[in-house]
Amino acid sequence: DQQVKQNSPSLSVQEGRISILNCDYTNSMFDYFLWYKKYPAEGPTFLISISSIKDKNEDGRFTVFLNKSAKHLSLHIVPSQPGDSAVYFCAAITQIYNQGGKLIFGQGTELSVKP
Amino acid sequence: DTGVSQNPRHKITKRGQNVTFRCDPISEHNRLYWYRQTLGQGPEFLTYFQNEAQLEKSRLLSDRFSAERPKGSFSTLEIQRTEQGDSAMYLCAFNSGRASSGNTIYFGEGSWLTVV
C-alpha cells in the first residue's frame, strides 16, 4: 500500500526553466509534508516543508504547493540550474500519531537539468 | 554538516556474515532514527530511539536486525546472517529538536551495504 506516490520516475528540464515535481498521497491524516533532494551515494538532504494548515511555502528558488482536497503537492524550482539535477523525494507524516518522525516517502523523481 | 557521522560508508560482505553500522551524532540529539533505502525506492523507516530507549520498530526490522543506543549517544545497527536482500543504504537521521522545524528529519550520509 503506497501511501505516498511520485508517478513520474524522471523529468528533464532546460536550464533556466521551471521544474515541477509532483506527489500524491492517500492518507488524509498526513499533516506535514517534506521534500528531500538526493545525490548518488549520499543521504537525502532536506529542502523544504509545508504544514497542512498552509497551501504554499516558499524558500528562495523552491516553492511547495499543497492541495489538500486533491491530496496533491508539488515542488516548483525556478529557475532550474544544472546543480539541481538529483533525485527528489516527497515525504509525509501524521504529526499527532508519529511523534517519532516516521516519515513515509514516495519512490522519487530523478530531475535532470540540461545546460 | 549532516549532523551525524556514519561508519563505515561502504561495506561489502559475504552472505551469512554479520555486519554492524555505527552512527555518531555530531551534537546532542534526543531522537535518533534508522532508515533503509534500496535502489529505486524512497527511504523506509526501520526504528527510532528517544535517548537510549528504542521506542518503535518497523516490521521491516526482522529478528536478524538489532539496534542499540547505549547512553543515548551513538547508535549501532547490526545485521546478522546477512542476505542479498539486505543490500541497501542504511541511513541514520535525527530531529533538530527546534520547534520551528516540526518533524523535519535530517539524514546522515548513509552506509552502503552490498551482500554478495
mmCIF file of C-alpha atoms in Angstrom:
data_model
loop_
_atom_site.group_PDB
_atom_site.id
_atom_site.type_symbol
_atom_site.label_atom_id
_atom_site.label_comp_id
_atom_site.label_asym_id
_atom_site.label_seq_id
_atom_site.Cartn_x
_atom_site.Cartn_y
_atom_site.Cartn_z
ATOM 1 C CA ASP A 1 0.000 0.000 0.000
ATOM 2 C CA GLN A 2 1.869 3.033 -1.314
ATOM 3 C CA GLN A 3 0.561 5.956 0.724
ATOM 4 C CA VAL A 4 2.831 8.488 -0.993
ATOM 5 C CA LYS A 5 3.297 8.278 -4.740
ATOM 6 C CA GLN A 6 5.533 10.054 -7.187
ATOM 7 C CA ASN A 7 4.244 8.856 -10.524
ATOM 8 C CA SER A 8 6.975 10.388 -12.675
ATOM 9 C CA PRO A 9 10.230 8.483 -12.284
ATOM 10 C CA SER A 10 12.114 11.094 -14.268
ATOM 11 C CA LEU A 11 11.891 14.671 -15.504
ATOM 12 C CA SER A 12 14.126 16.590 -17.899
ATOM 13 C CA VAL A 13 14.158 20.398 -17.934
ATOM 14 C CA GLN A 14 16.195 23.065 -19.671
ATOM 15 C CA GLU A 15 18.377 25.295 -17.521
ATOM 16 C CA GLY A 16 16.552 28.483 -16.515
ATOM 17 C CA ARG A 17 13.096 26.990 -16.943
ATOM 18 C CA ILE A 18 10.715 25.829 -14.243
ATOM 19 C CA SER A 19 10.859 22.302 -12.831
ATOM 20 C CA ILE A 20 7.622 20.936 -11.397
ATOM 21 C CA LEU A 21 7.763 17.739 -9.386
ATOM 22 C CA ASN A 22 4.521 16.146 -8.305
ATOM 23 C CA CYS A 23 3.484 13.966 -5.398
ATOM 24 C CA ASP A 24 0.145 12.375 -4.460
ATOM 25 C CA TYR A 25 -0.881 10.865 -1.165
ATOM 26 C CA THR A 26 -3.775 8.741 0.002
ATOM 27 C CA ASN A 27 -3.759 9.104 3.790
ATOM 28 C CA SER A 28 -5.898 12.079 4.785
ATOM 29 C CA MET A 29 -4.308 12.017 8.252
ATOM 30 C CA PHE A 30 -0.983 13.295 6.895
ATOM 31 C CA ASP A 31 -0.491 16.845 8.147
ATOM 32 C CA TYR A 32 3.146 17.664 7.396
ATOM 33 C CA PHE A 33 4.945 17.239 4.108
ATOM 34 C CA LEU A 34 8.613 17.473 3.172
ATOM 35 C CA TRP A 35 10.782 17.427 0.076
ATOM 36 C CA TYR A 36 14.276 15.972 0.031
ATOM 37 C CA LYS A 37 16.990 16.027 -2.606
ATOM 38 C CA LYS A 38 19.392 13.139 -3.016
ATOM 39 C CA TYR A 39 22.651 12.794 -4.909
ATOM 40 C CA PRO A 40 24.047 9.306 -5.614
ATOM 41 C CA ALA A 41 25.894 7.718 -2.695
ATOM 42 C CA GLU A 42 24.741 10.441 -0.290
ATOM 43 C CA GLY A 43 21.933 10.681 2.215
ATOM 44 C CA PRO A 44 18.822 12.756 1.432
ATOM 45 C CA THR A 45 19.126 16.493 2.057
ATOM 46 C CA PHE A 46 16.130 18.383 3.410
ATOM 47 C CA LEU A 47 14.833 21.077 1.034
ATOM 48 C CA ILE A 48 11.519 22.482 2.146
ATOM 49 C CA SER A 49 8.407 21.509 4.083
ATOM 50 C CA ILE A 50 4.798 22.544 4.450
ATOM 51 C CA SER A 51 2.192 22.109 7.130
ATOM 52 C CA SER A 52 -1.332 21.095 6.176
ATOM 53 C CA ILE A 53 -2.638 24.410 7.510
ATOM 54 C CA LYS A 54 -0.890 26.159 4.606
ATOM 55 C CA ASP A 55 -1.231 25.823 0.864
ATOM 56 C CA LYS A 56 2.104 27.349 -0.120
ATOM 57 C CA ASN A 57 5.583 27.695 1.275
ATOM 58 C CA GLU A 58 8.453 29.423 -0.456
ATOM 59 C CA ASP A 59 12.192 29.359 0.143
ATOM 60 C CA GLY A 60 14.337 31.040 -2.480
ATOM 61 C CA ARG A 61 14.015 29.182 -5.772
ATOM 62 C CA PHE A 62 11.907 26.444 -4.176
ATOM 63 C CA THR A 63 8.151 26.618 -3.632
ATOM 64 C CA VAL A 64 5.937 23.829 -2.386
ATOM 65 C CA PHE A 65 2.201 23.872 -3.066
ATOM 66 C CA LEU A 66 -0.314 21.756 -1.189
ATOM 67 C CA ASN A 67 -3.804 20.932 -2.433
ATOM 68 C CA LYS A 68 -5.453 19.027 0.411
ATOM 69 C CA SER A 69 -8.716 18.365 -1.395
ATOM 70 C CA ALA A 70 -6.826 16.661 -4.206
ATOM 71 C CA LYS A 71 -4.275 15.111 -1.817
ATOM 72 C CA HIS A 72 -1.566 16.503 -4.043
ATOM 73 C CA LEU A 73 1.586 18.502 -3.520
ATOM 74 C CA SER A 74 4.140 19.849 -5.921
ATOM 75 C CA LEU A 75 7.612 21.303 -5.767
ATOM 76 C CA HIS A 76 8.473 24.150 -8.115
ATOM 77 C CA ILE A 77 12.073 25.073 -8.809
ATOM 78 C CA VAL A 78 12.562 28.389 -10.587
ATOM 79 C CA PRO A 79 14.914 28.942 -12.305
ATOM 80 C CA SER A 80 16.274 25.430 -12.652
ATOM 81 C CA GLN A 81 20.054 25.021 -12.545
ATOM 82 C CA PRO A 82 22.253 22.086 -13.600
ATOM 83 C CA GLY A 83 23.218 21.606 -9.935
ATOM 84 C CA ASP A 84 19.583 20.795 -9.208
ATOM 85 C CA SER A 85 19.978 17.513 -11.083
ATOM 86 C CA ALA A 86 19.280 14.844 -8.466
ATOM 87 C CA VAL A 87 16.552 12.526 -7.213
ATOM 88 C CA TYR A 88 13.770 14.318 -5.354
ATOM 89 C CA PHE A 89 11.660 12.589 -2.720
ATOM 90 C CA CYS A 90 8.466 13.785 -1.145
ATOM 91 C CA ALA A 91 7.594 12.547 2.328
ATOM 92 C CA ALA A 92 4.641 12.825 4.658
ATOM 93 C CA ILE A 93 3.871 12.333 8.316
ATOM 94 C CA THR A 94 0.968 12.455 10.729
ATOM 95 C CA GLN A 95 2.434 14.557 13.496
ATOM 96 C CA ILE A 96 -0.103 13.649 16.137
ATOM 97 C CA TYR A 97 0.426 9.922 15.857
ATOM 98 C CA ASN A 98 4.058 9.896 14.772
ATOM 99 C CA GLN A 99 5.979 11.925 17.255
ATOM 100 C CA GLY A 100 8.838 9.588 16.391
ATOM 101 C CA GLY A 101 9.393 11.113 12.986
ATOM 102 C CA LYS A 102 8.277 8.106 10.973
ATOM 103 C CA LEU A 103 8.239 9.650 7.529
ATOM 104 C CA ILE A 104 6.523 7.922 4.623
ATOM 105 C CA PHE A 105 8.417 8.523 1.380
ATOM 106 C CA GLY A 106 7.475 8.408 -2.273
ATOM 107 C CA GLN A 107 9.582 6.498 -4.799
ATOM 108 C CA GLY A 108 11.400 9.569 -6.022
ATOM 109 C CA THR A 109 11.660 11.548 -9.265
ATOM 110 C CA GLU A 110 15.001 11.939 -10.994
ATOM 111 C CA LEU A 111 15.401 15.506 -12.242
ATOM 112 C CA SER A 112 17.852 16.294 -14.991
ATOM 113 C CA VAL A 113 18.522 19.956 -15.756
ATOM 114 C CA LYS A 114 20.274 20.388 -19.088
ATOM 115 C CA PRO A 115 22.528 23.378 -19.784
ATOM 116 C CA ASP B 1 27.407 19.159 8.074
ATOM 117 C CA THR B 2 24.783 16.421 8.199
ATOM 118 C CA GLY B 3 24.637 16.387 11.998
ATOM 119 C CA VAL B 4 25.602 12.715 12.222
ATOM 120 C CA SER B 5 28.612 10.696 11.142
ATOM 121 C CA GLN B 6 28.111 7.178 9.796
ATOM 122 C CA ASN B 7 30.683 4.402 9.561
ATOM 123 C CA PRO B 8 31.609 2.543 7.541
ATOM 124 C CA ARG B 9 30.450 4.392 4.456
ATOM 125 C CA HIS B 10 30.690 1.269 2.344
ATOM 126 C CA LYS B 11 30.658 -2.394 3.298
ATOM 127 C CA ILE B 12 30.858 -5.451 1.064
ATOM 128 C CA THR B 13 30.182 -8.707 2.840
ATOM 129 C CA LYS B 14 29.516 -12.301 2.012
ATOM 130 C CA ARG B 15 26.081 -13.740 2.551
ATOM 131 C CA GLY B 16 25.730 -15.144 6.035
ATOM 132 C CA GLN B 17 28.212 -12.782 7.657
ATOM 133 C CA ASN B 18 27.303 -10.252 10.347
ATOM 134 C CA VAL B 19 27.753 -6.522 9.813
ATOM 135 C CA THR B 20 27.490 -3.549 12.144
ATOM 136 C CA PHE B 21 26.950 0.104 11.261
ATOM 137 C CA ARG B 22 27.589 2.958 13.613
ATOM 138 C CA CYS B 23 26.049 6.404 13.836
ATOM 139 C CA ASP B 24 27.674 9.182 15.868
ATOM 140 C CA PRO B 25 25.681 12.376 16.379
ATOM 141 C CA ILE B 26 27.870 15.446 15.962
ATOM 142 C CA SER B 27 25.868 17.268 18.566
ATOM 143 C CA GLU B 28 23.371 16.091 21.126
ATOM 144 C CA HIS B 29 20.120 14.768 19.657
ATOM 145 C CA ASN B 30 17.426 13.214 21.796
ATOM 146 C CA ARG B 31 15.855 11.363 18.903
ATOM 147 C CA LEU B 32 17.826 9.193 16.524
ATOM 148 C CA TYR B 33 16.388 7.200 13.628
ATOM 149 C CA TRP B 34 17.431 4.439 11.287
ATOM 150 C CA TYR B 35 16.074 4.208 7.748
ATOM 151 C CA ARG B 36 16.884 1.924 4.841
ATOM 152 C CA GLN B 37 16.874 2.806 1.155
ATOM 153 C CA THR B 38 17.011 0.337 -1.700
ATOM 154 C CA LEU B 39 17.543 1.273 -5.347
ATOM 155 C CA GLY B 40 14.509 2.860 -6.956
ATOM 156 C CA GLN B 41 12.691 3.344 -3.663
ATOM 157 C CA GLY B 42 12.403 6.069 -1.092
ATOM 158 C CA PRO B 43 13.838 5.642 2.403
ATOM 159 C CA GLU B 44 11.892 3.311 4.686
ATOM 160 C CA PHE B 45 11.658 3.749 8.445
ATOM 161 C CA LEU B 46 13.314 0.999 10.500
ATOM 162 C CA THR B 47 13.432 2.158 14.106
ATOM 163 C CA TYR B 48 13.978 5.146 16.387
ATOM 164 C CA PHE B 49 15.375 5.995 19.791
ATOM 165 C CA GLN B 50 14.397 8.604 22.328
ATOM 166 C CA ASN B 51 17.665 8.921 24.220
ATOM 167 C CA GLU B 52 18.625 5.287 24.962
ATOM 168 C CA ALA B 53 15.101 3.857 24.686
ATOM 169 C CA GLN B 54 14.106 2.142 21.445
ATOM 170 C CA LEU B 55 10.502 3.272 21.082
ATOM 171 C CA GLU B 56 9.355 1.875 17.761
ATOM 172 C CA LYS B 57 10.438 -0.816 15.329
ATOM 173 C CA SER B 58 9.186 -1.344 11.804
ATOM 174 C CA ARG B 59 8.008 -4.710 10.536
ATOM 175 C CA LEU B 60 10.980 -4.414 8.163
ATOM 176 C CA LEU B 61 13.254 -4.982 11.149
ATOM 177 C CA SER B 62 13.390 -8.776 11.225
ATOM 178 C CA ASP B 63 14.896 -10.688 14.128
ATOM 179 C CA ARG B 64 18.231 -10.618 12.279
ATOM 180 C CA PHE B 65 18.383 -6.868 12.852
ATOM 181 C CA SER B 66 19.190 -5.269 16.179
ATOM 182 C CA ALA B 67 19.769 -1.640 17.048
ATOM 183 C CA GLU B 68 21.135 -0.124 20.205
ATOM 184 C CA ARG B 69 21.841 3.304 21.574
ATOM 185 C CA PRO B 70 23.755 2.921 24.810
ATOM 186 C CA LYS B 71 23.854 6.036 26.977
ATOM 187 C CA GLY B 72 21.710 7.863 24.454
ATOM 188 C CA SER B 73 24.657 8.986 22.341
ATOM 189 C CA PHE B 74 25.949 6.912 19.402
ATOM 190 C CA SER B 75 23.858 4.116 17.903
ATOM 191 C CA THR B 76 24.656 0.813 16.208
ATOM 192 C CA LEU B 77 22.650 -1.242 13.749
ATOM 193 C CA GLU B 78 23.692 -4.879 13.472
ATOM 194 C CA ILE B 79 22.542 -7.298 10.794
ATOM 195 C CA GLN B 80 23.151 -10.947 11.497
ATOM 196 C CA ARG B 81 23.374 -13.684 8.847
ATOM 197 C CA THR B 82 23.156 -11.165 6.027
ATOM 198 C CA GLU B 83 21.117 -11.972 2.928
ATOM 199 C CA GLN B 84 21.366 -10.477 -0.542
ATOM 200 C CA GLY B 85 18.070 -8.686 0.068
ATOM 201 C CA ASP B 86 19.764 -6.700 2.833
ATOM 202 C CA SER B 87 21.812 -4.836 0.224
ATOM 203 C CA ALA B 88 20.805 -1.214 0.656
ATOM 204 C CA MET B 89 21.861 2.161 2.013
ATOM 205 C CA TYR B 90 21.329 2.390 5.764
ATOM 206 C CA LEU B 91 20.626 5.916 6.901
ATOM 207 C CA CYS B 92 20.943 7.411 10.352
ATOM 208 C CA ALA B 93 18.853 10.501 10.977
ATOM 209 C CA PHE B 94 17.881 12.939 13.686
ATOM 210 C CA ASN B 95 15.283 15.528 14.514
ATOM 211 C CA SER B 96 16.647 19.021 15.044
ATOM 212 C CA GLY B 97 14.596 19.468 18.185
ATOM 213 C CA ARG B 98 13.691 23.016 17.170
ATOM 214 C CA ALA B 99 10.002 23.792 17.348
ATOM 215 C CA SER B 100 10.263 25.683 14.076
ATOM 216 C CA SER B 101 11.435 22.525 12.317
ATOM 217 C CA GLY B 102 8.433 20.461 13.336
ATOM 218 C CA ASN B 103 9.053 16.877 12.423
ATOM 219 C CA THR B 104 11.825 17.591 9.930
ATOM 220 C CA ILE B 105 14.289 14.720 9.852
ATOM 221 C CA TYR B 106 17.897 15.296 8.822
ATOM 222 C CA PHE B 107 19.835 12.390 7.372
ATOM 223 C CA GLY B 108 23.444 11.347 7.565
ATOM 224 C CA GLU B 109 25.481 10.399 4.522
ATOM 225 C CA GLY B 110 24.484 6.762 4.820
ATOM 226 C CA SER B 111 26.257 3.418 4.878
ATOM 227 C CA TRP B 112 26.136 1.318 1.726
ATOM 228 C CA LEU B 113 25.844 -2.425 2.229
ATOM 229 C CA THR B 114 26.441 -4.889 -0.571
ATOM 230 C CA VAL B 115 25.873 -8.567 0.217
ATOM 231 C CA VAL B 116 27.499 -10.919 -2.301
#
